């Protein structure tokens, strides 16, 4: 039988209720500056397993553990000079660091998906910070949506997708950034594993050298690396100059005057990132047979937008394959 999913206010009482649920092994969706995460105590195997069940997420896909600060993060991962430089420069913020997992970390094996590394993040969002400080431990938190589908940037998106499958949602309003965190691996040479809310150029400036790029692999070593991900139900057609019959056009910039939805009429990539998942959901709900998307510049946070769009447009895995 489905459970009743509570809507919690982002006040002291709501935070306290969320912490109690997490400590009891429950699932709580919470807002960060990037998207809404689906939280569980990363030390409780049954609670983490419930994340995979609620999302329909493959268990070979690792999770990010959210913590309140760098001091807490160092309880669970080993931070070399590069990881410390990036943490000092960008935490709290939209950056996940994949570092060697401490053998005595006490983290559920499901979080790391059997790997010897762990993804750690200190989110910037006020509500997430209050919850994590009150909880005082690691919260596993993938995006709060069915696996492979559009990430949620509002509490209502979470209710639309997961109501009845999780215990509660803290309603903290719209996410500020709108795309997930940038993921950088710091287990050998600093390596970009997923573009996201922090431009790679900023990380390279902090390190004083270019990031290496993730080599294709059979299994992911960080979240968000599956070929098909972030997908609406309607198929996407990228780099479109206009909509074909039956399609809805998701535009970008002043030139997309005929677009039903425009990610940023001013051509502002930050605004486009904040609107991306919300507008994909609206386009999908319109009943169109397809979604055409205007070209997006491959610079700054535009790299993250294009990464999400390419994965959303990729061929979908077929059942049983």
Coordinates of C-alpha atoms in Angstrom, one line a residue, residues 3-229:
X3 CA 2.3 5.6 2.1
X4 CA 1.2 9.2 2.7
X5 CA 3.9 11.7 1.6
X6 CA 4.0 14.6 4.0
X7 CA 4.6 18.2 2.7
X8 CA 6.9 19.9 5.3
X9 CA 7.5 23.6 5.7
X10 CA 11.1 24.8 5.5
X11 CA 10.9 26.0 9.2
X12 CA 12.3 24.6 12.4
X13 CA 9.4 22.2 12.9
X14 CA 9.6 20.9 9.3
X15 CA 13.4 20.4 9.6
X16 CA 13.0 18.6 12.9
X17 CA 10.4 16.3 11.4
X18 CA 12.6 15.6 8.4
X19 CA 15.6 14.7 10.6
X20 CA 13.4 12.4 12.7
X21 CA 12.3 10.6 9.5
X22 CA 15.9 10.3 8.2
X23 CA 17.1 8.9 11.5
X24 CA 14.2 6.3 11.5
X25 CA 15.3 5.1 8.0
X26 CA 12.8 7.1 6.0
X27 CA 13.1 8.9 2.7
X28 CA 12.8 12.7 2.6
X29 CA 13.1 14.9 -0.5
X30 CA 14.8 18.2 0.2
X31 CA 15.7 21.3 -1.8
X32 CA 19.3 22.2 -2.7
X33 CA 20.5 25.1 -4.8
X34 CA 20.7 22.7 -7.8
X35 CA 17.7 20.4 -7.8
X36 CA 15.6 18.5 -5.2
X37 CA 17.4 15.5 -3.7
X38 CA 15.9 12.3 -2.3
X39 CA 17.5 11.8 1.1
X40 CA 18.2 8.8 3.2
X41 CA 20.8 8.1 6.0
X42 CA 23.8 7.0 4.0
X43 CA 24.9 4.7 6.9
X44 CA 21.6 2.6 6.9
X45 CA 21.7 0.0 4.1
X46 CA 17.9 -0.5 4.2
X47 CA 17.2 3.2 3.9
X48 CA 19.6 3.5 0.9
X49 CA 18.0 0.5 -0.7
X50 CA 14.7 2.2 -0.4
X51 CA 16.0 5.1 -2.5
X52 CA 16.8 2.7 -5.4
X53 CA 13.4 1.1 -5.0
X54 CA 11.5 4.4 -5.0
X55 CA 13.4 5.7 -8.0
X56 CA 13.7 2.4 -9.9
X57 CA 17.4 3.2 -10.0
X58 CA 20.0 0.6 -11.1
X59 CA 22.2 -0.4 -8.1
X60 CA 25.4 -0.1 -10.1
X61 CA 24.8 3.7 -10.3
X62 CA 26.5 5.3 -7.2
X63 CA 24.9 8.0 -5.1
X64 CA 26.2 11.4 -3.8
X65 CA 26.5 11.8 0.0
X66 CA 25.5 15.3 1.2
X67 CA 27.1 16.7 4.3
X68 CA 27.1 20.1 6.1
X69 CA 30.8 21.0 5.7
X70 CA 34.3 19.9 4.8
X71 CA 35.1 18.8 8.3
X72 CA 32.2 16.3 8.1
X73 CA 33.1 15.3 4.6
X74 CA 36.6 14.3 5.8
X75 CA 35.1 11.7 8.1
X76 CA 34.0 9.7 5.0
X77 CA 36.5 10.5 2.3
X78 CA 40.3 11.1 1.9
X79 CA 41.0 14.6 0.6
X80 CA 44.3 15.2 -1.2
X81 CA 45.7 18.6 -2.1
X82 CA 43.5 19.0 -5.3
X83 CA 40.3 18.0 -3.5
X84 CA 41.0 20.4 -0.7
X85 CA 41.7 23.2 -3.1
X86 CA 38.4 22.7 -4.8
X87 CA 36.5 22.3 -1.6
X88 CA 38.0 25.5 -0.2
X89 CA 37.1 27.4 -3.3
X90 CA 33.6 26.1 -4.0
X91 CA 32.0 24.6 -0.9
X92 CA 29.3 25.1 -0.1
X93 CA 28.1 25.0 -3.7
X94 CA 27.1 23.0 -6.8
X95 CA 30.3 20.8 -6.8
X96 CA 30.6 17.1 -5.9
X97 CA 34.0 15.7 -5.3
X98 CA 34.7 12.0 -5.8
X99 CA 37.5 11.0 -3.5
X100 CA 38.8 7.7 -2.0
X101 CA 36.4 6.2 0.5
X102 CA 37.7 5.8 4.1
X103 CA 37.7 2.1 5.1
X104 CA 36.1 3.1 8.4
X105 CA 33.6 5.5 7.0
X106 CA 30.6 3.4 7.9
X107 CA 28.8 4.3 4.7
X108 CA 26.4 1.7 3.1
X109 CA 28.1 -0.2 0.3
X110 CA 25.1 0.7 -1.9
X111 CA 26.1 4.4 -1.8
X112 CA 29.4 3.7 -3.5
X113 CA 28.0 0.9 -5.7
X114 CA 30.9 -1.3 -4.7
X115 CA 33.6 1.3 -5.7
X116 CA 36.5 2.4 -3.5
X117 CA 35.5 6.0 -4.0
X118 CA 32.6 8.2 -2.8
X119 CA 31.0 11.3 -4.1
X120 CA 30.6 14.0 -1.4
X121 CA 28.9 17.4 -1.6
X122 CA 28.3 20.4 0.7
X123 CA 25.2 22.1 -0.8
X124 CA 24.8 25.8 -0.5
X125 CA 21.0 25.9 -0.1
X126 CA 19.8 27.3 3.2
X127 CA 17.2 24.6 3.9
X128 CA 19.7 21.8 3.0
X129 CA 22.3 23.3 5.3
X130 CA 19.8 23.5 8.2
X131 CA 18.7 19.9 7.7
X132 CA 22.3 18.5 7.3
X133 CA 23.6 20.4 10.4
X134 CA 20.6 19.1 12.5
X135 CA 21.1 15.6 11.2
X136 CA 24.9 15.7 11.7
X137 CA 25.7 12.9 9.3
X138 CA 25.8 11.9 5.6
X139 CA 22.6 12.0 3.6
X140 CA 22.6 10.0 0.4
X141 CA 20.7 12.2 -2.1
X142 CA 20.2 11.5 -5.8
X143 CA 17.7 13.7 -7.6
X144 CA 14.1 13.1 -6.3
X145 CA 12.6 11.7 -9.5
X146 CA 12.1 8.3 -11.2
X147 CA 15.4 7.1 -12.6
X148 CA 16.3 8.5 -16.0
X149 CA 13.5 11.1 -16.0
X150 CA 13.5 14.9 -15.7
X151 CA 15.0 16.1 -12.5
X152 CA 12.8 18.1 -10.1
X153 CA 13.3 21.8 -9.4
X154 CA 10.2 22.3 -7.3
X155 CA 8.4 20.4 -4.5
X156 CA 5.4 19.8 -6.8
X157 CA 7.6 18.0 -9.3
X158 CA 8.6 15.6 -6.5
X159 CA 4.9 15.0 -5.5
X160 CA 4.0 14.5 -9.2
X161 CA 6.7 11.8 -9.5
X162 CA 7.1 10.1 -6.1
X163 CA 4.0 10.8 -4.0
X164 CA 3.1 7.6 -2.1
X165 CA 6.6 6.2 -2.5
X166 CA 8.5 8.4 0.0
X167 CA 7.9 9.8 3.5
X168 CA 8.1 13.5 3.1
X169 CA 9.1 16.5 0.9
X170 CA 10.5 19.7 2.4
X171 CA 8.9 22.5 0.2
X172 CA 11.7 25.1 -0.2
X173 CA 10.5 26.7 -3.4
X174 CA 12.2 26.7 -6.7
X175 CA 15.8 25.6 -7.0
X176 CA 18.2 28.4 -7.8
X177 CA 20.7 26.7 -10.2
X178 CA 18.4 24.2 -11.9
X179 CA 20.9 21.6 -13.1
X180 CA 22.7 19.1 -10.9
X181 CA 26.2 19.6 -9.4
X182 CA 29.4 19.4 -11.4
X183 CA 31.2 16.2 -10.5
X184 CA 35.0 16.1 -10.4
X185 CA 37.0 13.0 -9.6
X186 CA 40.0 13.5 -7.3
X187 CA 41.2 9.9 -7.0
X188 CA 44.0 10.3 -9.5
X189 CA 44.3 13.4 -11.7
X190 CA 41.4 15.9 -11.3
X191 CA 38.9 14.7 -13.8
X192 CA 35.6 16.1 -15.0
X193 CA 33.0 13.3 -14.5
X194 CA 29.9 15.3 -15.1
X195 CA 29.4 19.0 -16.1
X196 CA 27.0 20.8 -13.9
X197 CA 26.2 24.0 -12.0
X198 CA 29.8 25.0 -11.5
X199 CA 31.5 25.8 -14.8
X200 CA 34.5 23.6 -15.4
X201 CA 36.5 26.7 -16.3
X202 CA 36.1 27.9 -12.7
X203 CA 37.4 24.7 -11.3
X204 CA 40.4 24.7 -13.7
X205 CA 41.2 28.3 -12.6
X206 CA 41.2 27.2 -9.0
X207 CA 43.5 24.3 -9.8
X208 CA 45.8 26.2 -12.1
X209 CA 45.6 23.5 -14.8
X210 CA 43.0 21.8 -17.1
X211 CA 40.8 19.0 -15.9
X212 CA 41.1 15.6 -17.5
X213 CA 37.9 14.1 -18.9
X214 CA 36.2 10.9 -18.0
X215 CA 37.0 8.0 -20.2
X216 CA 34.0 5.9 -21.4
X217 CA 33.3 3.0 -19.1
X218 CA 30.9 0.1 -18.9
X219 CA 29.7 1.1 -15.4
X220 CA 29.5 4.7 -14.0
X221 CA 31.9 5.9 -11.4
X222 CA 29.7 8.9 -10.6
X223 CA 26.0 9.7 -10.9
X224 CA 24.6 11.2 -14.1
X225 CA 26.8 9.2 -16.5
X226 CA 24.2 6.8 -18.0
X227 CA 23.8 7.5 -21.8
X228 CA 20.0 7.9 -21.4
X229 CA 19.0 10.2 -18.5

